Amino acid sequence: MKDVSQFLITCQPENLGTTKLVNFQHSTRQLANLLTYQLTNLLTFKEISPFRYEVPIGTVNGMRTTGEIIAAPGMLDRIKADKTPQQVANVATLPGIVGASLAMPDIHWGYGFPIGGVAAFDVDSGIVSPGGVGYDINCGVCLIRSDLTAESVRPQIIRIIDNLFQTVPCGVGSEGKIRLSRKDFDSILGIGAQWVAGQGCTDAADIEAMEERGSMSGGDPSLVSERARQRAEKQLGTLGSGNHFLEVQEVVEVYHPAAAAAFGLFQGQMVVLIHSGSRGLGHQVCDETLKVMQNVVRREGIVLPDRQLACAPIKSKEGQAYLAAMRCSANFAWANRLAMVGLTRQVFQQLFSKSWRDLGMRLVYDVCHNIAKMEDYIIGGRKQTLCVHRKGATRALAAGDARLPEMYRAVGQPVLIPGDMGRASFVLVGLPEAARTTYSSTCHGAGRLMSRNAAVKSTRGQDIVERLAKLGVVVRAEGKDTLHEEVPEAYKDVSEVVAAVVGAGVSQKVAKLKPLGTVKG
Amino acid sequence: MNHYYRIVDHTADIAVRASGSSRAELFAAVLAGVMRLLKGEREKNSKTTSSQVKRGLTCQPAALSTFQLSAQGVDDEELLVELVNKFLFACQTEKWFPLQVQSIIFPDDKSVSAEFIGCLNSPKGSLKREIKAATYHNLKITRGERWRTTLVLDV
């Protein structure tokens, strides 16, 4: 197909080629290839220090600061080809940004902010952006440890996974069995996981093992719309679809015995990792706020390189309203994951005829990946409160941080990094370097390598369940397509991602986990 | 309608690239692409024809009904995002199973109304894919010989 197209290439000469208007007859594919070629080959990174690369000012117009990408040298070509450095640069144009626009090594193309992006904004002069948090507000993971060994559960793994698949609702449009009154729903929006704790197979000790103790203050349920409520009212305790999962795993390697002991982890142990978020509630809150913020951007005269970066001054009425609704969504996500922790324990209780407490099924920790939080840092020698956006990134506090629960204060925060369903996941611990260089942030997972369609195409005709069974992983999924979209090779190798954050000094490896069985939506 | 759409891959998300000989046709093309994704159909290109209307029907023909959605926005991009997001809400939360876009009307420059044919109360499993939202990411509606756009969806 031939097509007459106009492309305004707004790249700066020193980095990306000449600014020019190209007007010629070309196929769409040829033009796309040309643009990718230019971006891939002309963008240069300056190595700041090992595993840290600078995206220079000028990469896009209007940058207020530099970009900074944490990566291993071997990852750079792939990152450039994905065009994500441009997205890192776009974030650097936003008002009130403090320090660099950051990206973790699992960075990949997002909408507005890249996935794996971290950016901090001054509370007085800066903005808050729903696109810097994402649609799945407080998408995150939690890890349950146990006294069981992988060896003891392996003979029963099919039964365990089948029971988990039956008990934890998953898949497109999945609805839970928990029915909430309006009062209960409001309570969850206000206090999050604290509403769940004590019900079913959960207790108050779970709260101590959750980021923010499973509840962000400052949420205002009255600012959550009826549509957002309607979207989530039957979704408490549901996994969802896409990349969300519930996985039974084995601790196959311990790298940091002291931290592993503090987290209650040992080699050969069976653990359970759950990945989900705020479901339809977060999607609706983000969607509605983005529309409001399109108007704010016009009113405030903020120039954006991408409308998905729509934002509002933190102290404006709209900025505060978003933060209040976002906190409610985050609280719903914590409640959702803890409800699934309860359902998981219930399954093990039934199968092993012991209480979950006697099985040692305590929560190691629960972390969020998509959030904006007010945090204090020392900037230029003085304490400054910043609104830290993490979109596909994990908070990673170092030992001694007062925000950590007493049980982890001596070693640092457990950081949970899920991989793909065929290879591995990791438990890391936060280090002081993260507070100095990444606003106490690290990576959040493997990061996609292939598009969903490409993954489906490349595995056409394959029986994914059988293929994973040969690797010793039992898989149950609601949607057949999901399995093809989520095949291991669709993701980067999480070991490489983890090696980069370890190399940059922001996290340290504690343990490696391998899947025994997975429930997918 | 003389509209066309194509499903375009992105690493983490999916986009619908569409064109039409009018603004209404462009909007209809985008919605047809979104419908195809919701139903988990993987063919990348489609010219919508009447013979495709009843494909994947989840209710008796007698139970077919129409539903209307409207959206407001300051420009075409905002109208499109708002309309698609309302459409996603109707399908994913209110259990509409869409079959065809009947009409797209622009009462004025700041509003759009759409009428669809579909089934009410579609059973679980009718929709094969969850789409979180339509995004504004790099969204631009251009008007040349044809109206064109690429709408990125968060899935």
Tab-separated table of N, CA and C in Angstrom, chain A residues 1 3-4 28-29 82 87 90 108-112 115 134-136 170-175 226-228 230-232 235 240-244 279-280 283-284 287 290-291 294-295 298 305-308 448-454 456-457 460 478 481-482 485, chain B residues 4 6-15 17 37-42 44 69 71-79 81-82 85-90 92-95 124-125 127-140 145 148 152-155:
chain	number	residue	atom	x	y	z
A	1	MET	N	0.841	-1.193	0.000
A	1	MET	CA	0.000	0.000	0.000
A	1	MET	C	0.880	1.248	0.000
A	3	ASP	N	1.244	5.372	0.320
A	3	ASP	CA	0.514	6.353	1.093
A	3	ASP	C	1.348	7.633	1.165
A	4	VAL	N	0.717	8.766	0.953
A	4	VAL	CA	1.444	10.027	1.103
A	4	VAL	C	1.353	10.444	2.560
A	28	THR	N	3.820	2.858	4.868
A	28	THR	CA	3.815	3.106	6.312
A	28	THR	C	4.921	2.313	6.990
A	29	ARG	N	5.093	1.056	6.540
A	29	ARG	CA	6.108	0.206	7.162
A	29	ARG	C	7.507	0.784	6.945
A	82	ASP	N	13.299	0.085	21.335
A	82	ASP	CA	11.947	0.186	21.886
A	82	ASP	C	11.485	1.649	21.992
A	87	GLN	N	10.688	8.375	25.776
A	87	GLN	CA	9.666	8.536	26.819
A	87	GLN	C	10.287	9.012	28.130
A	90	ASN	N	10.697	12.594	27.597
A	90	ASN	CA	9.410	13.306	27.681
A	90	ASN	C	9.050	13.632	29.131
A	108	HIS	N	10.297	-0.650	29.438
A	108	HIS	CA	9.819	-0.877	28.086
A	108	HIS	C	8.764	0.160	27.738
A	109	TRP	N	8.427	0.171	26.483
A	109	TRP	CA	7.524	1.174	25.928
A	109	TRP	C	6.203	1.188	26.691
A	110	GLY	N	5.804	2.355	27.149
A	110	GLY	CA	4.512	2.485	27.829
A	110	GLY	C	3.671	3.492	27.080
A	111	TYR	N	2.797	4.183	27.759
A	111	TYR	CA	2.016	5.260	27.163
A	111	TYR	C	2.240	6.435	28.089
A	112	GLY	N	2.763	7.529	27.553
A	112	GLY	CA	3.173	8.638	28.414
A	112	GLY	C	4.478	8.287	29.083
A	115	ILE	N	7.114	2.178	31.067
A	115	ILE	CA	7.001	1.205	32.149
A	115	ILE	C	8.416	1.049	32.713
A	134	GLY	N	-0.205	5.000	36.072
A	134	GLY	CA	-0.763	3.954	35.214
A	134	GLY	C	-2.202	3.666	35.556
A	135	TYR	N	-2.823	2.834	34.710
A	135	TYR	CA	-4.236	2.503	34.903
A	135	TYR	C	-4.436	1.527	36.050
A	136	ASP	N	-3.517	0.569	36.200
A	136	ASP	CA	-3.693	-0.405	37.282
A	136	ASP	C	-2.994	0.126	38.531
A	170	CYS	N	-10.402	-15.884	38.503
A	170	CYS	CA	-9.447	-15.269	37.578
A	170	CYS	C	-10.027	-15.239	36.170
A	171	GLY	N	-9.391	-14.486	35.318
A	171	GLY	CA	-9.810	-14.387	33.923
A	171	GLY	C	-10.563	-13.100	33.623
A	172	VAL	N	-10.830	-12.889	32.331
A	172	VAL	CA	-11.526	-11.670	31.896
A	172	VAL	C	-12.914	-11.621	32.539
A	173	GLY	N	-13.228	-10.496	33.152
A	173	GLY	CA	-14.559	-10.312	33.739
A	173	GLY	C	-14.803	-11.139	34.987
A	174	SER	N	-13.740	-11.648	35.605
A	174	SER	CA	-13.940	-12.503	36.782
A	174	SER	C	-14.545	-11.709	37.948
A	175	GLU	N	-15.465	-12.369	38.639
A	175	GLU	CA	-16.114	-11.748	39.790
A	175	GLU	C	-15.885	-12.630	41.010
A	226	GLU	N	-19.250	6.835	40.822
A	226	GLU	CA	-20.153	5.675	40.815
A	226	GLU	C	-19.691	4.645	39.788
A	227	ARG	N	-19.194	5.122	38.648
A	227	ARG	CA	-18.718	4.194	37.614
A	227	ARG	C	-17.528	3.382	38.122
A	228	ALA	N	-16.631	4.054	38.822
A	228	ALA	CA	-15.455	3.335	39.351
A	228	ALA	C	-15.896	2.286	40.371
A	230	GLN	N	-18.834	0.836	40.488
A	230	GLN	CA	-19.554	-0.200	39.754
A	230	GLN	C	-18.579	-1.186	39.102
A	231	ARG	N	-17.467	-0.639	38.616
A	231	ARG	CA	-16.495	-1.477	37.910
A	231	ARG	C	-15.821	-2.470	38.864
A	232	ALA	N	-15.727	-2.115	40.145
A	232	ALA	CA	-14.954	-2.951	41.079
A	232	ALA	C	-15.795	-3.638	42.142
A	235	GLN	N	-15.258	-7.285	42.486
A	235	GLN	CA	-13.904	-7.740	42.119
A	235	GLN	C	-12.962	-7.934	43.301
A	240	GLY	N	-7.848	-11.279	38.091
A	240	GLY	CA	-7.861	-10.554	36.827
A	240	GLY	C	-7.228	-11.378	35.732
A	241	SER	N	-6.801	-10.684	34.665
A	241	SER	CA	-6.245	-11.411	33.520
A	241	SER	C	-4.911	-10.791	33.118
A	242	GLY	N	-4.473	-11.074	31.898
A	242	GLY	CA	-3.212	-10.505	31.412
A	242	GLY	C	-2.015	-11.089	32.137
A	243	ASN	N	-1.157	-10.202	32.649
A	243	ASN	CA	0.071	-10.701	33.282
A	243	ASN	C	-0.103	-11.000	34.772
A	244	HIS	N	-1.316	-10.916	35.273
A	244	HIS	CA	-1.541	-11.237	36.689
A	244	HIS	C	-1.484	-12.757	36.891
A	279	ARG	N	-7.728	-3.679	39.907
A	279	ARG	CA	-8.768	-4.118	38.974
A	279	ARG	C	-9.477	-2.917	38.321
A	280	GLY	N	-10.779	-3.023	38.090
A	280	GLY	CA	-11.455	-1.974	37.333
A	280	GLY	C	-11.491	-0.617	38.021
A	283	HIS	N	-8.501	1.464	36.924
A	283	HIS	CA	-8.620	1.813	35.508
A	283	HIS	C	-9.555	3.021	35.346
A	284	GLN	N	-10.692	2.959	36.059
A	284	GLN	CA	-11.698	4.008	35.905
A	284	GLN	C	-11.223	5.335	36.504
A	287	ASP	N	-8.683	6.821	34.092
A	287	ASP	CA	-9.351	7.288	32.874
A	287	ASP	C	-10.094	8.602	33.117
A	290	LEU	N	-7.650	11.535	33.771
A	290	LEU	CA	-6.920	12.002	32.585
A	290	LEU	C	-7.740	13.018	31.805
A	291	LYS	N	-9.053	12.789	31.752
A	291	LYS	CA	-9.901	13.734	31.030
A	291	LYS	C	-9.910	15.091	31.748
A	294	GLN	N	-6.713	16.982	31.117
A	294	GLN	CA	-6.538	17.605	29.793
A	294	GLN	C	-6.920	19.086	29.894
A	295	ASN	N	-7.991	19.349	30.643
A	295	ASN	CA	-8.430	20.737	30.817
A	295	ASN	C	-7.452	21.531	31.679
A	298	ARG	N	-4.495	22.717	29.701
A	298	ARG	CA	-4.811	23.900	28.887
A	298	ARG	C	-4.876	25.153	29.771
A	305	PRO	N	4.723	16.903	25.546
A	305	PRO	CA	5.088	16.207	24.303
A	305	PRO	C	4.135	15.064	23.972
A	306	ASP	N	3.291	14.687	24.931
A	306	ASP	CA	2.369	13.570	24.732
A	306	ASP	C	1.178	13.812	25.666
A	307	ARG	N	-0.023	13.783	25.119
A	307	ARG	CA	-1.200	14.104	25.948
A	307	ARG	C	-1.417	13.114	27.079
A	308	GLN	N	-0.849	11.905	26.950
A	308	GLN	CA	-1.010	10.919	28.026
A	308	GLN	C	-0.246	11.359	29.282
A	448	ARG	N	8.339	-6.794	29.396
A	448	ARG	CA	8.013	-7.511	28.152
A	448	ARG	C	9.067	-7.282	27.091
A	449	LEU	N	9.272	-8.298	26.285
A	449	LEU	CA	10.225	-8.254	25.190
A	449	LEU	C	9.479	-8.332	23.852
A	450	MET	N	8.407	-9.106	23.841
A	450	MET	CA	7.633	-9.303	22.612
A	450	MET	C	6.231	-8.740	22.805
A	451	SER	N	5.627	-8.277	21.715
A	451	SER	CA	4.227	-7.868	21.801
A	451	SER	C	3.377	-9.123	22.013
A	452	ARG	N	2.160	-8.904	22.425
A	452	ARG	CA	1.272	-10.046	22.678
A	452	ARG	C	1.009	-10.839	21.397
A	453	ASN	N	0.771	-10.118	20.302
A	453	ASN	CA	0.524	-10.816	19.037
A	453	ASN	C	1.745	-11.591	18.579
A	454	ALA	N	2.930	-10.985	18.758
A	454	ALA	CA	4.163	-11.670	18.345
A	454	ALA	C	4.351	-12.942	19.166
A	456	VAL	N	1.977	-14.755	20.518
A	456	VAL	CA	0.990	-15.742	20.069
A	456	VAL	C	1.442	-16.371	18.750
A	457	LYS	N	1.923	-15.529	17.831
A	457	LYS	CA	2.381	-16.027	16.531
A	457	LYS	C	3.538	-17.008	16.693
A	460	ARG	N	2.382	-20.429	17.895
A	460	ARG	CA	1.209	-21.022	17.240
A	460	ARG	C	1.413	-22.535	17.075
A	478	GLU	N	-7.456	-19.419	32.612
A	478	GLU	CA	-8.840	-19.229	32.185
A	478	GLU	C	-8.894	-19.027	30.675
A	481	ASP	N	-5.560	-17.913	25.102
A	481	ASP	CA	-4.704	-16.895	24.497
A	481	ASP	C	-3.711	-16.322	25.502
A	482	THR	N	-4.169	-16.181	26.758
A	482	THR	CA	-3.301	-15.602	27.783
A	482	THR	C	-2.015	-16.403	27.902
A	485	GLU	N	0.251	-15.517	25.126
A	485	GLU	CA	0.774	-14.149	25.276
A	485	GLU	C	1.834	-14.063	26.366
B	4	TYR	N	-11.787	1.356	7.511
B	4	TYR	CA	-10.759	0.325	7.542
B	4	TYR	C	-10.003	0.445	8.861
B	6	ARG	N	-6.756	-1.583	11.373
B	6	ARG	CA	-5.699	-2.585	11.461
B	6	ARG	C	-5.251	-2.621	12.921
B	7	ILE	N	-5.046	-3.823	13.445
B	7	ILE	CA	-4.540	-3.953	14.805
B	7	ILE	C	-3.019	-3.870	14.749
B	8	VAL	N	-2.464	-2.958	15.529
B	8	VAL	CA	-1.019	-2.719	15.491
B	8	VAL	C	-0.406	-3.150	16.817
B	9	ASP	N	0.686	-3.862	16.756
B	9	ASP	CA	1.355	-4.333	17.967
B	9	ASP	C	2.232	-3.266	18.598
B	10	HIS	N	2.267	-3.266	19.903
B	10	HIS	CA	3.295	-2.551	20.652
B	10	HIS	C	3.748	-3.501	21.733
B	11	THR	N	4.933	-3.269	22.290
B	11	THR	CA	5.495	-4.240	23.229
B	11	THR	C	4.535	-4.582	24.354
B	12	ALA	N	3.999	-3.567	24.995
B	12	ALA	CA	3.144	-3.851	26.149
B	12	ALA	C	1.668	-3.686	25.834
B	13	ASP	N	1.370	-2.955	24.804
B	13	ASP	CA	-0.023	-2.602	24.541
B	13	ASP	C	-0.408	-2.943	23.106
B	14	ILE	N	-1.614	-2.589	22.772
B	14	ILE	CA	-2.118	-2.844	21.424
B	14	ILE	C	-2.739	-1.544	20.921
B	15	ALA	N	-2.640	-1.302	19.630
B	15	ALA	CA	-3.242	-0.099	19.061
B	15	ALA	C	-4.150	-0.468	17.902
B	17	ARG	N	-5.144	1.089	14.362
B	17	ARG	CA	-4.873	2.124	13.361
B	17	ARG	C	-6.046	2.103	12.391
B	37	LEU	N	-10.911	-6.814	19.201
B	37	LEU	CA	-9.964	-7.157	20.276
B	37	LEU	C	-10.683	-7.731	21.488
B	38	LEU	N	-11.806	-7.130	21.853
B	38	LEU	CA	-12.568	-7.622	23.014
B	38	LEU	C	-12.990	-9.070	22.817
B	39	LYS	N	-13.292	-9.402	21.570
B	39	LYS	CA	-13.759	-10.761	21.279
B	39	LYS	C	-12.602	-11.727	21.079
B	40	GLY	N	-11.374	-11.221	21.166
B	40	GLY	CA	-10.212	-12.092	21.071
B	40	GLY	C	-9.951	-12.584	19.666
B	41	GLU	N	-10.482	-11.853	18.662
B	41	GLU	CA	-10.241	-12.268	17.283
B	41	GLU	C	-8.912	-11.690	16.833
B	42	ARG	N	-8.113	-12.543	16.214
B	42	ARG	CA	-6.729	-12.146	16.016
B	42	ARG	C	-6.384	-11.625	14.623
B	44	LYS	N	-5.619	-9.359	11.740
B	44	LYS	CA	-5.120	-8.007	11.951
B	44	LYS	C	-5.861	-6.937	11.144
B	69	LEU	N	-24.560	5.474	23.170
B	69	LEU	CA	-23.585	6.110	24.056
B	69	LEU	C	-23.319	7.507	23.520
B	71	ALA	N	-20.616	11.061	24.146
B	71	ALA	CA	-19.413	11.557	24.811
B	71	ALA	C	-19.227	13.026	24.492
B	72	GLN	N	-18.573	13.718	25.408
B	72	GLN	CA	-18.267	15.131	25.202
B	72	GLN	C	-16.752	15.339	25.265
B	73	GLY	N	-16.275	16.308	24.534
B	73	GLY	CA	-14.850	16.600	24.564
B	73	GLY	C	-14.547	17.880	23.828
B	74	VAL	N	-13.376	18.438	24.083
B	74	VAL	CA	-13.065	19.731	23.465
B	74	VAL	C	-12.517	19.592	22.052
B	75	ASP	N	-12.054	18.379	21.705
B	75	ASP	CA	-11.558	18.171	20.345
B	75	ASP	C	-11.845	16.726	19.922
B	76	ASP	N	-11.489	16.400	18.694
B	76	ASP	CA	-11.806	15.063	18.180
B	76	ASP	C	-11.111	13.960	18.973
B	77	GLU	N	-9.879	14.209	19.395
B	77	GLU	CA	-9.135	13.186	20.127
B	77	GLU	C	-9.840	12.875	21.450
B	78	GLU	N	-10.248	13.925	22.140
B	78	GLU	CA	-10.915	13.729	23.429
B	78	GLU	C	-12.262	13.017	23.231
B	79	LEU	N	-12.967	13.379	22.165
B	79	LEU	CA	-14.242	12.705	21.871
B	79	LEU	C	-14.028	11.217	21.637
B	81	VAL	N	-11.443	9.217	22.639
B	81	VAL	CA	-11.025	8.507	23.853
B	81	VAL	C	-12.219	8.319	24.790
B	82	GLU	N	-12.978	9.371	24.942
B	82	GLU	CA	-14.129	9.321	25.849
B	82	GLU	C	-15.168	8.302	25.358
B	85	ASN	N	-13.824	4.721	25.784
B	85	ASN	CA	-13.817	4.315	27.199
B	85	ASN	C	-15.236	4.058	27.719
B	86	LYS	N	-16.197	4.827	27.263
B	86	LYS	CA	-17.595	4.551	27.658
B	86	LYS	C	-18.054	3.221	27.059
B	87	PHE	N	-17.597	2.959	25.854
B	87	PHE	CA	-17.922	1.692	25.187
B	87	PHE	C	-17.323	0.512	25.971
B	88	LEU	N	-16.078	0.655	26.405
B	88	LEU	CA	-15.433	-0.409	27.191
B	88	LEU	C	-16.178	-0.642	28.500
B	89	PHE	N	-16.611	0.432	29.121
B	89	PHE	CA	-17.361	0.307	30.381
B	89	PHE	C	-18.665	-0.464	30.130
B	90	ALA	N	-19.365	-0.112	29.045
B	90	ALA	CA	-20.636	-0.782	28.742
B	90	ALA	C	-20.416	-2.282	28.508
B	92	GLN	N	-17.674	-4.222	29.449
B	92	GLN	CA	-16.982	-4.972	30.494
B	92	GLN	C	-17.693	-4.924	31.840
B	93	THR	N	-18.461	-3.883	32.073
B	93	THR	CA	-19.120	-3.757	33.372
B	93	THR	C	-20.626	-3.940	33.262
B	94	GLU	N	-21.220	-3.372	32.236
B	94	GLU	CA	-22.675	-3.481	32.101
B	94	GLU	C	-23.093	-4.675	31.251
B	95	LYS	N	-22.090	-5.496	30.844
B	95	LYS	CA	-22.337	-6.781	30.174
B	95	LYS	C	-23.011	-6.679	28.810
B	124	LYS	N	-20.463	-14.729	31.209
B	124	LYS	CA	-19.017	-14.662	31.445
B	124	LYS	C	-18.316	-15.482	30.364
B	125	GLY	N	-17.242	-14.958	29.864
B	125	GLY	CA	-16.500	-15.681	28.836
B	125	GLY	C	-16.814	-15.192	27.431
B	127	LEU	N	-16.534	-12.120	26.358
B	127	LEU	CA	-15.403	-11.274	25.978
B	127	LEU	C	-14.122	-12.014	26.333
B	128	LYS	N	-13.186	-12.040	25.412
B	128	LYS	CA	-11.963	-12.835	25.596
B	128	LYS	C	-10.796	-12.005	26.083
B	129	ARG	N	-10.921	-10.702	26.001
B	129	ARG	CA	-9.796	-9.856	26.392
B	129	ARG	C	-10.295	-8.693	27.233
B	130	GLU	N	-9.513	-8.345	28.240
B	130	GLU	CA	-9.826	-7.171	29.049
B	130	GLU	C	-9.015	-6.000	28.499
B	131	ILE	N	-9.675	-4.905	28.248
B	131	ILE	CA	-8.977	-3.682	27.836
B	131	ILE	C	-9.222	-2.655	28.931
B	132	LYS	N	-8.129	-2.176	29.525
B	132	LYS	CA	-8.296	-1.246	30.651
B	132	LYS	C	-8.862	0.088	30.172
B	133	ALA	N	-8.283	0.617	29.092
B	133	ALA	CA	-8.724	1.937	28.644
B	133	ALA	C	-8.115	2.303	27.301
B	134	ALA	N	-8.754	3.256	26.633
B	134	ALA	CA	-8.142	3.919	25.478
B	134	ALA	C	-7.267	5.031	26.029
B	135	THR	N	-6.097	5.239	25.442
B	135	THR	CA	-5.182	6.251	25.970
B	135	THR	C	-5.036	7.427	25.000
B	136	TYR	N	-4.453	8.493	25.508
B	136	TYR	CA	-4.142	9.663	24.683
B	136	TYR	C	-2.737	9.568	24.097
B	137	HIS	N	-2.080	8.420	24.325
B	137	HIS	CA	-0.663	8.337	23.974
B	137	HIS	C	-0.428	8.581	22.482
B	138	ASN	N	0.295	9.660	22.178
B	138	ASN	CA	0.627	10.051	20.789
B	138	ASN	C	-0.612	10.104	19.895
B	139	LEU	N	-1.750	10.393	20.472
B	139	LEU	CA	-2.994	10.363	19.706
B	139	LEU	C	-3.162	11.628	18.870
B	140	LYS	N	-3.386	11.441	17.596
B	140	LYS	CA	-3.631	12.572	16.707
B	140	LYS	C	-4.588	12.102	15.612
B	145	GLU	N	-6.873	13.167	2.605
B	145	GLU	CA	-7.791	12.525	1.675
B	145	GLU	C	-8.793	11.677	2.461
B	148	ARG	N	-7.683	9.773	9.555
B	148	ARG	CA	-6.830	8.689	10.053
B	148	ARG	C	-6.470	8.900	11.513
B	152	VAL	N	-3.997	3.974	20.936
B	152	VAL	CA	-3.304	2.972	21.759
B	152	VAL	C	-4.206	2.569	22.932
B	153	LEU	N	-4.319	1.269	23.141
B	153	LEU	CA	-5.163	0.740	24.223
B	153	LEU	C	-4.280	0.118	25.289
B	154	ASP	N	-4.632	0.335	26.533
B	154	ASP	CA	-3.900	-0.322	27.619
B	154	ASP	C	-4.592	-1.652	27.905
B	155	VAL	N	-3.879	-2.746	27.726
B	155	VAL	CA	-4.493	-4.066	27.929
B	155	VAL	C	-3.839	-4.782	29.099
